Amino acid sequence: MRSPRPVDDPEKIASATHLAVFQHGLLGSKRDFGRFVETFRSQFHVDGLYLHSGESNDNSFFQTYDGVDQGGERLADEILQLAEKMPNLRKLSMIGHSLGGLYNRYCIGVLLARGFFDKIEPVNFVTLATPHLGIRRSHRHATNVVFNALMTKIFSRTGQQLTLTDSANEMTQKLSTTTDVSLDKEFYPGTICSQSGYSTDEAAKGKAKVEIDLTHAVVKVLLPPLTQENAGDLYASFIGWGQRNSGEENTEASENFDIQIRWPVEVTSAYTGKPADTNLCVIRIPEEDIQRDWRWLVALSNASFGMHCLTSAGNGKTQQPQNSTAPTLLSCMTRGQFMQALQMFKVRTLYANMFFDMQVPYSCAAIRAFNPYRQSMKDSLMSPIYTHIVFDSLKNAQPFVDGDVILDQLPYAFTSDAEQDELRGMLLSVQSVGWRRIDVLFGSVMAHEHIIAKRAKLDKPLDSGIDIVHHVMDTFLL
């Protein structure tokens, strides 16, 4: 009887058409996915599928300390080198655990810039307990201040990036801008917009109708300020956005969401007669209508590949950023080619530990502004098949759920954080692309490892996270 070929057999690599890359996290190694990949191979017999555990970020114990950008670029180089040995390669899937999910997000931006996706189809993008919003804690308590300071000291440059205290390098900033590679541009008519360079009379007559190439536009949403009247409790605010009593007066500064779109032009302004570098279009959504029209935010964010958020100071002006330094890496990764590449994947899936994950809290892994399960676990039924997975995660993901898109209420998000505008922009941009959300519950402080079955025991599948591996397999798109 013919013995099975070894995993790294050149013939198997050369014949593969679908490459699935598994990337470990901080202080990890390719062995972290050992049980995961072993289970995949033993029960997922598919010709043409090649499973590869990333090796480029575990050459030394502290290699993962040098930054997400360095690790992501190394992974991109590794994939390109492997792809050279795979003449039949047609598809790519990425599975990342913890920091590995951020490595993967950076990697696909690099791959897009290098033209990798001109011929390769992105299919599955899966993250498990990944700190998409970093691990920064607000300065509300002294312990949080100490935590943020320690992260930058202990984990070096990676710690700075995860706490949003870094400055992105030139390459990262370049990747945070869009490219026309492999994309079909769409134009959106500004039928309810007012274009700068036109008088109000012309706008009223409909002459201000414009077509905007959003792929090259900078889109910002000006949020209403969180006043004492509409602050309330975060969870109670689900019933409405800043609800007011009938006798209260409305002020313009607090009742509108203004979406500002700026795009480059090379023509002279029709109104002023002066050269204009950019044009401005504003979409105004009354605050009381945002629950109905929130898809505007999602559509514009996706079309422009990421948005910025600014908060009104309550006097019609915006709060200015506290510094004018380069943007942070995680902020850059929510715009431009990073988001273009992410949107190209057919399926995007988030696995997040509801509780007991000491490294990555639920809100960071699930890309949420809060943990909805802190209210009550009584209504959360667990799957009878995958015993650690909430039966229907989306039912616990209010307030706005439309298919696979969830959008949290931005004015109520990160209110105690000095970097609230940056975090809100990150939240909006990454939520808008749509994710299949799988919420997981392990009754152990080892939840961060259980979610990838790192130390799983095959004789105890119900206690070790093997069911999560099977769920990834069962929902894996070939």
Short mmCIF file of C-alpha atoms in Angstrom, two decimals:
data_model
loop_
_atom_site.label_atom_id
_atom_site.label_comp_id
_atom_site.label_asym_id
_atom_site.label_seq_id
_atom_site.Cartn_x
_atom_site.Cartn_y
_atom_site.Cartn_z
CA MET A 1 0.00 0.00 0.00
CA ARG A 2 1.28 3.44 -0.91
CA SER A 3 2.14 5.57 2.11
CA PRO A 4 0.75 9.12 2.28
CA ARG A 5 2.99 11.87 1.02
CA PRO A 6 4.61 14.13 3.63
CA VAL A 7 2.91 17.44 4.34
CA ASP A 8 5.63 19.52 2.68
CA ASP A 9 6.02 17.23 -0.32
CA PRO A 10 7.01 19.37 -3.34
CA GLU A 11 4.50 17.53 -5.51
CA LYS A 12 1.67 18.41 -3.11
CA ILE A 13 2.76 22.05 -3.03
CA ALA A 14 3.04 22.27 -6.80
CA SER A 15 -0.44 20.81 -7.35
CA ALA A 16 -2.22 23.00 -4.77
CA THR A 17 -4.78 25.51 -6.01
CA HIS A 18 -5.90 26.96 -2.65
CA LEU A 19 -3.45 28.18 -0.01
CA ALA A 20 -4.66 28.58 3.59
CA VAL A 21 -2.21 30.42 5.85
CA PHE A 22 -2.35 30.09 9.65
CA GLN A 23 -0.61 32.91 11.55
CA HIS A 24 0.23 32.78 15.26
CA GLY A 25 0.19 35.72 17.65
CA LEU A 26 2.43 37.49 20.16
CA LEU A 27 5.24 35.31 21.57
CA GLY A 28 3.84 32.43 19.52
CA SER A 29 5.12 29.98 16.97
CA LYS A 30 3.74 27.86 14.17
CA ARG A 31 3.21 25.12 16.76
CA ASP A 32 0.34 27.18 18.24
CA PHE A 33 -1.84 25.99 15.35
CA GLY A 34 -0.50 22.43 15.56
CA ARG A 35 -3.69 20.80 16.81
CA PHE A 36 -5.81 23.10 14.64
CA VAL A 37 -3.99 22.17 11.43
CA GLU A 38 -3.78 18.50 12.41
CA THR A 39 -7.56 18.36 12.83
CA PHE A 40 -8.04 20.16 9.53
CA ARG A 41 -5.86 17.67 7.69
CA SER A 42 -7.36 14.59 9.30
CA GLN A 43 -11.00 15.47 8.63
CA PHE A 44 -10.94 17.95 5.78
CA HIS A 45 -9.73 15.93 2.79
CA VAL A 46 -9.85 18.31 -0.15
CA ASP A 47 -7.60 17.99 -3.17
CA GLY A 48 -5.82 21.20 -3.99
CA LEU A 49 -6.04 22.74 -0.50
CA TYR A 50 -2.65 23.35 1.09
CA LEU A 51 -2.42 24.32 4.77
CA HIS A 52 0.60 26.36 5.79
CA SER A 53 1.55 27.61 9.27
CA GLY A 54 3.44 30.89 9.07
CA GLU A 55 7.11 30.60 10.02
CA SER A 56 8.53 34.03 9.32
CA ASN A 57 7.54 35.52 12.70
CA ASP A 58 8.90 32.86 15.04
CA ASN A 59 12.60 32.92 14.21
CA SER A 60 13.33 34.26 17.69
CA PHE A 61 11.43 34.49 20.97
CA PHE A 62 10.98 38.27 20.87
CA GLN A 63 10.51 38.69 17.12
CA THR A 64 6.84 39.59 17.50
CA TYR A 65 7.85 42.65 19.55
CA ASP A 66 9.08 44.64 16.54
CA GLY A 67 5.68 45.76 15.27
CA VAL A 68 2.65 44.69 13.28
CA ASP A 69 4.07 46.29 10.15
CA GLN A 70 7.32 44.34 10.34
CA GLY A 71 5.52 41.07 11.03
CA GLY A 72 2.94 41.68 8.32
CA GLU A 73 5.58 42.46 5.72
CA ARG A 74 7.59 39.35 6.66
CA LEU A 75 4.45 37.25 6.25
CA ALA A 76 3.77 38.80 2.84
CA ASP A 77 7.31 37.92 1.74
CA GLU A 78 6.80 34.36 3.00
CA ILE A 79 3.54 33.96 1.08
CA LEU A 80 5.06 35.33 -2.12
CA GLN A 81 8.01 32.95 -1.84
CA LEU A 82 5.67 30.02 -1.26
CA ALA A 83 3.43 31.09 -4.15
CA GLU A 84 6.40 30.88 -6.51
CA LYS A 85 6.45 27.13 -5.83
CA MET A 86 2.71 26.81 -6.54
CA PRO A 87 2.13 27.29 -10.28
CA ASN A 88 -1.51 26.24 -9.99
CA LEU A 89 -2.37 28.56 -7.10
CA ARG A 90 -5.69 30.35 -7.59
CA LYS A 91 -7.07 31.11 -4.11
CA LEU A 92 -5.85 32.43 -0.75
CA SER A 93 -7.36 32.15 2.73
CA MET A 94 -5.97 33.69 5.93
CA ILE A 95 -6.56 32.47 9.49
CA GLY A 96 -4.99 34.42 12.34
CA HIS A 97 -4.96 34.09 16.11
CA SER A 98 -4.57 37.11 18.38
CA LEU A 99 -1.83 39.38 17.01
CA GLY A 100 -1.71 37.06 14.00
CA GLY A 101 -5.01 38.50 12.81
CA LEU A 102 -3.41 41.96 12.68
CA TYR A 103 -0.39 40.51 10.89
CA ASN A 104 -2.80 39.11 8.32
CA ARG A 105 -4.62 42.42 7.88
CA TYR A 106 -1.34 44.21 7.28
CA CYS A 107 -0.07 41.42 5.05
CA ILE A 108 -3.01 41.56 2.64
CA GLY A 109 -2.49 45.30 2.21
CA VAL A 110 1.11 44.61 1.20
CA LEU A 111 0.04 41.79 -1.12
CA LEU A 112 -2.49 44.06 -2.82
CA ALA A 113 0.14 46.75 -3.36
CA ARG A 114 2.48 44.18 -4.90
CA GLY A 115 -0.16 42.95 -7.35
CA PHE A 116 -0.63 39.52 -5.75
CA PHE A 117 -4.42 39.70 -6.02
CA ASP A 118 -4.31 40.41 -9.74
CA LYS A 119 -4.33 36.64 -10.30
CA ILE A 120 -5.14 35.20 -6.86
CA GLU A 121 -8.70 35.21 -5.49
CA PRO A 122 -9.06 36.07 -1.76
CA VAL A 123 -11.60 33.72 -0.17
CA ASN A 124 -11.68 33.27 3.65
CA PHE A 125 -10.40 35.79 6.19
CA VAL A 126 -10.75 34.45 9.73
CA THR A 127 -9.56 35.97 13.00
CA LEU A 128 -9.73 34.36 16.43
CA ALA A 129 -9.37 36.58 19.51
CA THR A 130 -7.64 39.32 17.52
CA PRO A 131 -7.29 42.84 19.04
CA HIS A 132 -8.62 44.70 15.99
CA LEU A 133 -9.05 47.92 18.01
CA GLY A 134 -5.86 47.42 20.00
CA ILE A 135 -5.73 46.76 23.74
CA ARG A 136 -5.68 50.39 24.83
CA ARG A 137 -7.58 51.20 28.00
CA SER A 138 -9.15 54.57 28.74
CA HIS A 139 -7.52 56.78 31.36
CA ARG A 140 -10.59 56.60 33.59
CA HIS A 141 -8.69 54.74 36.33
CA ALA A 142 -5.10 54.92 37.48
CA THR A 143 -4.65 51.20 36.84
CA ASN A 144 -5.49 51.74 33.17
CA VAL A 145 -2.83 54.43 32.88
CA VAL A 146 -0.30 52.03 34.35
CA PHE A 147 -1.47 49.26 32.01
CA ASN A 148 -1.00 51.40 28.89
CA ALA A 149 2.44 52.49 30.05
CA LEU A 150 3.54 48.94 30.81
CA MET A 151 2.41 47.63 27.42
CA THR A 152 4.76 49.99 25.61
CA LYS A 153 7.64 49.02 27.88
CA ILE A 154 7.07 45.26 27.94
CA PHE A 155 6.11 44.67 24.31
CA SER A 156 8.23 47.41 22.74
CA ARG A 157 7.03 48.71 19.36
CA THR A 158 4.18 46.20 19.14
CA GLY A 159 2.95 47.43 22.52
CA GLN A 160 3.00 51.03 21.30
CA GLN A 161 0.93 50.09 18.27
CA LEU A 162 -1.60 48.12 20.32
CA THR A 163 -2.09 51.07 22.71
CA LEU A 164 -2.30 53.67 19.90
CA THR A 165 0.78 55.57 21.07
CA ASP A 166 2.91 55.00 17.96
CA SER A 167 3.42 56.88 14.72
CA ALA A 168 2.98 54.91 11.51
CA ASN A 169 5.96 54.72 9.19
CA GLU A 170 5.99 56.06 5.64
CA MET A 171 5.15 52.72 4.03
CA THR A 172 2.12 52.19 6.28
CA GLN A 173 0.82 55.68 5.54
CA LYS A 174 1.21 55.03 1.82
CA LEU A 175 -0.74 51.78 2.12
CA SER A 176 -3.51 53.69 3.92
CA THR A 177 -4.31 55.42 0.63
CA THR A 178 -6.32 53.75 -2.12
CA THR A 179 -5.14 52.20 -5.36
CA ASP A 180 -6.95 51.39 -8.59
CA VAL A 181 -5.36 47.93 -8.83
CA SER A 182 -7.89 45.11 -9.35
CA LEU A 183 -10.87 47.32 -8.54
CA ASP A 184 -13.86 48.49 -10.55
CA LYS A 185 -14.60 52.05 -9.53
CA GLU A 186 -18.20 53.11 -8.86
CA PHE A 187 -19.54 56.66 -8.92
CA TYR A 188 -22.25 57.81 -6.52
CA PRO A 189 -24.51 60.70 -7.52
CA GLY A 190 -24.68 63.40 -4.87
CA THR A 191 -28.37 64.01 -5.23
CA ILE A 192 -28.85 65.21 -1.66
CA CYS A 193 -25.53 66.97 -1.36
CA SER A 194 -24.42 70.56 -1.53
CA GLN A 195 -21.19 71.06 -3.47
CA SER A 196 -18.72 73.76 -2.53
CA GLY A 197 -18.15 76.25 -5.34
CA TYR A 198 -21.85 76.72 -6.04
CA SER A 199 -24.18 79.33 -4.69
CA THR A 200 -27.20 78.29 -2.63
CA ASP A 201 -29.49 79.42 -5.46
CA GLU A 202 -27.79 77.07 -7.91
CA ALA A 203 -27.98 74.27 -5.37
CA ALA A 204 -31.70 74.88 -4.88
CA LYS A 205 -32.24 74.58 -8.66
CA GLY A 206 -30.52 71.20 -8.72
CA LYS A 207 -27.40 72.42 -10.49
CA ALA A 208 -25.20 71.14 -7.68
CA LYS A 209 -25.69 67.50 -8.61
CA VAL A 210 -22.26 65.88 -8.77
CA GLU A 211 -20.65 62.53 -9.34
CA ILE A 212 -17.91 61.66 -6.89
CA ASP A 213 -15.23 59.03 -7.23
CA LEU A 214 -15.30 57.90 -3.62
CA THR A 215 -12.27 55.66 -4.06
CA HIS A 216 -10.15 58.83 -4.07
CA ALA A 217 -12.18 60.84 -1.57
CA VAL A 218 -11.56 61.61 2.09
CA VAL A 219 -14.77 61.01 4.04
CA LYS A 220 -15.35 62.29 7.56
CA VAL A 221 -18.43 62.07 9.73
CA LEU A 222 -19.03 64.93 12.16
CA LEU A 223 -20.79 63.44 15.17
CA PRO A 224 -23.13 65.41 17.45
CA PRO A 225 -21.69 66.05 20.92
CA LEU A 226 -22.72 63.80 23.79
CA THR A 227 -24.57 66.26 26.03
CA GLN A 228 -25.93 65.74 29.52
CA GLU A 229 -29.39 65.32 28.04
CA ASN A 230 -28.45 62.50 25.68
CA ALA A 231 -25.55 60.91 27.53
CA GLY A 232 -27.49 58.39 29.57
CA ASP A 233 -26.34 54.85 30.07
CA LEU A 234 -24.70 53.18 27.09
CA TYR A 235 -26.93 50.13 27.18
CA ALA A 236 -30.11 52.12 27.76
CA SER A 237 -29.28 54.26 24.72
CA PHE A 238 -30.23 51.43 22.38
CA ILE A 239 -33.84 52.63 22.38
CA GLY A 240 -32.90 55.77 20.47
CA TRP A 241 -30.25 58.25 19.60
CA GLY A 242 -30.36 61.16 22.00
CA GLN A 243 -34.10 61.04 22.62
CA ARG A 244 -35.58 64.33 23.76
CA ASN A 245 -38.70 65.36 25.61
CA SER A 246 -41.29 67.18 23.55
CA GLY A 247 -40.64 70.46 25.33
CA GLU A 248 -36.90 70.53 24.72
CA GLU A 249 -35.34 72.82 22.17
CA ASN A 250 -33.16 71.38 19.40
CA THR A 251 -29.85 72.95 18.49
CA GLU A 252 -28.26 72.51 15.09
CA ALA A 253 -24.94 71.48 16.59
CA SER A 254 -26.41 68.51 18.41
CA GLU A 255 -29.05 67.22 16.01
CA ASN A 256 -27.18 66.40 12.81
CA PHE A 257 -24.70 63.88 11.51
CA ASP A 258 -22.72 65.70 8.82
CA ILE A 259 -20.85 63.42 6.41
CA GLN A 260 -18.15 65.50 4.73
CA ILE A 261 -16.70 64.24 1.44
CA ARG A 262 -13.61 65.88 -0.02
CA TRP A 263 -12.20 64.80 -3.37
CA PRO A 264 -9.46 66.22 -5.60
CA VAL A 265 -10.29 68.33 -8.65
CA GLU A 266 -8.18 69.90 -11.36
CA VAL A 267 -10.71 72.44 -12.57
CA THR A 268 -11.47 75.99 -11.56
CA SER A 269 -14.30 76.58 -9.12
CA ALA A 270 -17.43 77.62 -11.03
CA TYR A 271 -18.53 79.94 -8.23
CA THR A 272 -15.36 81.65 -7.02
CA GLY A 273 -13.40 81.56 -10.27
CA LYS A 274 -10.32 80.50 -8.31
CA PRO A 275 -8.38 77.25 -8.62
CA ALA A 276 -9.64 74.62 -6.21
CA ASP A 277 -7.57 71.72 -4.91
CA THR A 278 -10.54 69.88 -3.47
CA ASN A 279 -14.31 70.02 -3.56
CA LEU A 280 -16.53 69.47 -0.57
CA CYS A 281 -19.85 67.64 -0.45
CA VAL A 282 -21.89 67.35 2.76
CA ILE A 283 -24.63 64.83 3.47
CA ARG A 284 -26.65 65.89 6.50
CA ILE A 285 -28.64 63.29 8.42
CA PRO A 286 -30.83 64.51 11.31
CA GLU A 287 -30.03 62.70 14.52
CA GLU A 288 -33.57 61.39 14.89
CA ASP A 289 -33.31 59.78 11.43
CA ILE A 290 -29.98 58.04 11.93
CA GLN A 291 -31.55 54.71 12.91
CA ARG A 292 -33.29 54.65 9.54
CA ASP A 293 -30.44 56.12 7.48
CA TRP A 294 -27.42 54.54 9.18
CA ARG A 295 -26.67 52.60 6.00
CA TRP A 296 -25.38 55.88 4.56
CA LEU A 297 -22.43 55.60 6.93
CA VAL A 298 -21.80 51.99 5.97
CA ALA A 299 -22.09 52.57 2.22
CA LEU A 300 -19.83 55.62 2.22
CA SER A 301 -17.27 53.95 4.45
CA ASN A 302 -17.06 50.93 2.16
CA ALA A 303 -17.00 52.98 -1.02
CA SER A 304 -14.22 55.24 0.25
CA PHE A 305 -12.39 52.36 2.00
CA GLY A 306 -12.47 53.82 5.48
CA MET A 307 -13.73 56.96 7.20
CA HIS A 308 -12.62 59.45 9.81
CA CYS A 309 -14.75 60.59 12.75
CA LEU A 310 -14.79 64.02 14.38
CA THR A 311 -16.89 65.18 17.31
CA SER A 312 -18.68 68.50 17.36
CA ALA A 313 -17.66 70.75 20.23
CA GLY A 314 -21.28 71.86 20.57
CA ASN A 315 -20.76 75.26 18.94
CA GLY A 316 -20.74 74.14 15.34
CA LYS A 317 -17.00 73.55 15.39
CA THR A 318 -15.11 70.29 15.63
CA GLN A 319 -12.81 69.26 18.41
CA GLN A 320 -9.26 69.51 17.13
CA PRO A 321 -6.90 66.55 17.51
CA GLN A 322 -4.59 66.84 20.47
CA ASN A 323 -1.52 66.43 18.28
CA SER A 324 -0.61 66.67 14.62
CA THR A 325 1.81 63.77 14.48
CA ALA A 326 1.59 60.89 12.03
CA PRO A 327 -1.47 58.65 12.44
CA THR A 328 -1.15 55.43 14.38
CA LEU A 329 -0.64 52.11 12.62
CA LEU A 330 -4.00 50.63 13.64
CA SER A 331 -5.75 53.76 12.41
CA CYS A 332 -3.97 53.53 9.05
CA MET A 333 -5.00 49.88 8.78
CA THR A 334 -8.67 50.92 8.68
CA ARG A 335 -8.27 52.85 5.44
CA GLY A 336 -6.92 52.62 1.94
CA GLN A 337 -5.36 49.48 0.51
CA PHE A 338 -5.74 47.61 3.81
CA MET A 339 -9.52 47.96 3.55
CA GLN A 340 -9.54 47.40 -0.20
CA ALA A 341 -7.83 44.05 0.31
CA LEU A 342 -10.11 43.13 3.21
CA GLN A 343 -13.23 43.85 1.17
CA MET A 344 -11.98 41.54 -1.59
CA PHE A 345 -12.33 38.44 0.61
CA LYS A 346 -15.55 36.54 0.01
CA VAL A 347 -16.02 35.67 3.69
CA ARG A 348 -14.80 37.51 6.78
CA THR A 349 -15.30 35.83 10.15
CA LEU A 350 -14.65 36.99 13.72
CA TYR A 351 -14.33 34.59 16.64
CA ALA A 352 -14.36 36.37 20.01
CA ASN A 353 -14.31 35.16 23.62
CA MET A 354 -17.26 36.61 25.49
CA PHE A 355 -15.46 36.43 28.86
CA PHE A 356 -12.26 35.18 30.51
CA ASP A 357 -9.89 36.26 27.74
CA MET A 358 -7.16 37.97 29.73
CA GLN A 359 -5.25 39.14 26.65
CA VAL A 360 -7.94 40.34 24.23
CA PRO A 361 -11.31 41.53 25.62
CA TYR A 362 -14.49 40.71 23.74
CA SER A 363 -15.05 44.22 22.39
CA CYS A 364 -11.60 44.31 20.74
CA ALA A 365 -11.91 40.86 19.17
CA ALA A 366 -15.53 41.34 18.06
CA ILE A 367 -14.96 44.93 16.86
CA ARG A 368 -17.58 46.37 19.19
CA ALA A 369 -17.72 49.46 21.38
CA PHE A 370 -18.91 47.37 24.33
CA ASN A 371 -19.68 43.81 25.43
CA PRO A 372 -23.46 43.19 25.13
CA TYR A 373 -23.18 40.03 27.21
CA ARG A 374 -22.35 42.02 30.34
CA GLN A 375 -26.03 42.90 30.60
CA SER A 376 -27.29 39.36 30.86
CA MET A 377 -26.38 35.86 29.78
CA LYS A 378 -29.87 34.48 30.42
CA ASP A 379 -31.02 34.84 26.81
CA SER A 380 -27.84 33.40 25.30
CA LEU A 381 -28.35 29.82 24.19
CA MET A 382 -25.33 27.71 23.36
CA SER A 383 -25.17 25.61 20.23
CA PRO A 384 -25.98 21.91 20.77
CA ILE A 385 -23.37 20.99 18.15
CA TYR A 386 -20.54 23.46 18.82
CA THR A 387 -20.85 23.55 22.57
CA HIS A 388 -18.75 26.68 23.15
CA ILE A 389 -20.48 28.86 20.55
CA VAL A 390 -23.51 31.08 21.17
CA PHE A 391 -26.38 29.67 19.13
CA ASP A 392 -27.16 32.92 17.35
CA SER A 393 -24.53 35.55 18.03
CA LEU A 394 -26.20 38.24 15.94
CA LYS A 395 -29.25 38.33 18.21
CA ASN A 396 -26.98 39.75 20.90
CA ALA A 397 -25.49 42.38 18.61
CA GLN A 398 -28.00 45.22 18.70
CA PRO A 399 -28.71 48.00 17.90
CA PHE A 400 -28.06 48.00 14.15
CA VAL A 401 -27.89 44.64 12.39
CA ASP A 402 -28.32 44.34 8.63
CA GLY A 403 -27.20 40.99 7.32
CA ASP A 404 -23.59 40.70 8.39
CA VAL A 405 -23.14 44.42 9.15
CA ILE A 406 -23.31 45.74 12.71
CA LEU A 407 -22.86 49.42 13.49
CA ASP A 408 -22.54 50.63 17.06
CA GLN A 409 -23.80 54.03 18.14
CA LEU A 410 -20.75 56.19 17.56
CA PRO A 411 -21.53 59.15 19.89
CA TYR A 412 -21.73 56.72 22.81
CA ALA A 413 -18.52 54.86 21.97
CA PHE A 414 -15.20 55.43 23.79
CA THR A 415 -16.52 58.53 25.56
CA SER A 416 -13.89 58.32 28.32
CA ASP A 417 -10.92 57.95 25.96
CA ALA A 418 -8.86 60.91 24.82
CA GLU A 419 -8.48 59.24 21.41
CA GLN A 420 -12.22 58.71 21.02
CA ASP A 421 -12.43 60.18 17.51
CA GLU A 422 -9.64 57.97 16.21
CA LEU A 423 -11.21 54.90 17.81
CA ARG A 424 -14.65 55.76 16.43
CA GLY A 425 -13.26 56.09 12.92
CA MET A 426 -11.56 52.71 13.27
CA LEU A 427 -14.75 51.16 14.62
CA LEU A 428 -16.95 52.50 11.82
CA SER A 429 -14.54 51.55 9.05
CA VAL A 430 -13.92 47.97 10.15
CA GLN A 431 -17.52 47.25 11.20
CA SER A 432 -18.86 48.47 7.85
CA VAL A 433 -17.20 45.78 5.73
CA GLY A 434 -19.42 43.13 7.31
CA TRP A 435 -18.36 40.11 9.33
CA ARG A 436 -19.74 36.73 10.20
CA ARG A 437 -19.63 36.94 14.00
CA ILE A 438 -19.08 33.90 16.19
CA ASP A 439 -19.13 34.50 19.95
CA VAL A 440 -17.44 31.88 22.09
CA LEU A 441 -17.63 31.05 25.79
CA PHE A 442 -15.05 29.03 27.72
CA GLY A 443 -15.33 28.88 31.49
CA SER A 444 -11.58 29.23 31.93
CA VAL A 445 -8.92 31.93 32.05
CA MET A 446 -7.20 29.93 29.30
CA ALA A 447 -9.90 30.99 26.85
CA HIS A 448 -7.37 32.84 24.70
CA GLU A 449 -5.62 29.54 23.96
CA HIS A 450 -8.70 27.32 23.93
CA ILE A 451 -10.20 29.26 21.02
CA ILE A 452 -7.56 27.71 18.71
CA ALA A 453 -7.41 24.39 20.59
CA LYS A 454 -3.77 25.11 21.38
CA ARG A 455 -3.53 22.48 24.12
CA ALA A 456 -6.54 20.44 23.07
CA LYS A 457 -6.95 16.85 24.15
CA LEU A 458 -8.60 14.68 21.56
CA ASP A 459 -10.13 12.50 24.27
CA LYS A 460 -11.87 15.58 25.74
CA PRO A 461 -13.26 17.44 22.71
CA LEU A 462 -15.98 19.20 24.70
CA ASP A 463 -13.49 20.89 27.01
CA SER A 464 -10.63 21.79 24.73
CA GLY A 465 -11.90 23.94 21.86
CA ILE A 466 -11.93 21.25 19.17
CA ASP A 467 -15.51 22.30 18.38
CA ILE A 468 -14.22 25.73 17.31
CA VAL A 469 -11.86 24.05 14.84
CA HIS A 470 -14.76 22.04 13.44
CA HIS A 471 -16.86 25.19 13.07
CA VAL A 472 -14.08 26.86 11.09
CA MET A 473 -13.89 23.75 8.91
CA ASP A 474 -17.65 23.50 8.42
CA THR A 475 -17.95 27.14 7.34
CA PHE A 476 -14.74 27.25 5.30
CA LEU A 477 -15.40 28.35 1.72
CA LEU A 478 -13.42 26.40 -0.87
#
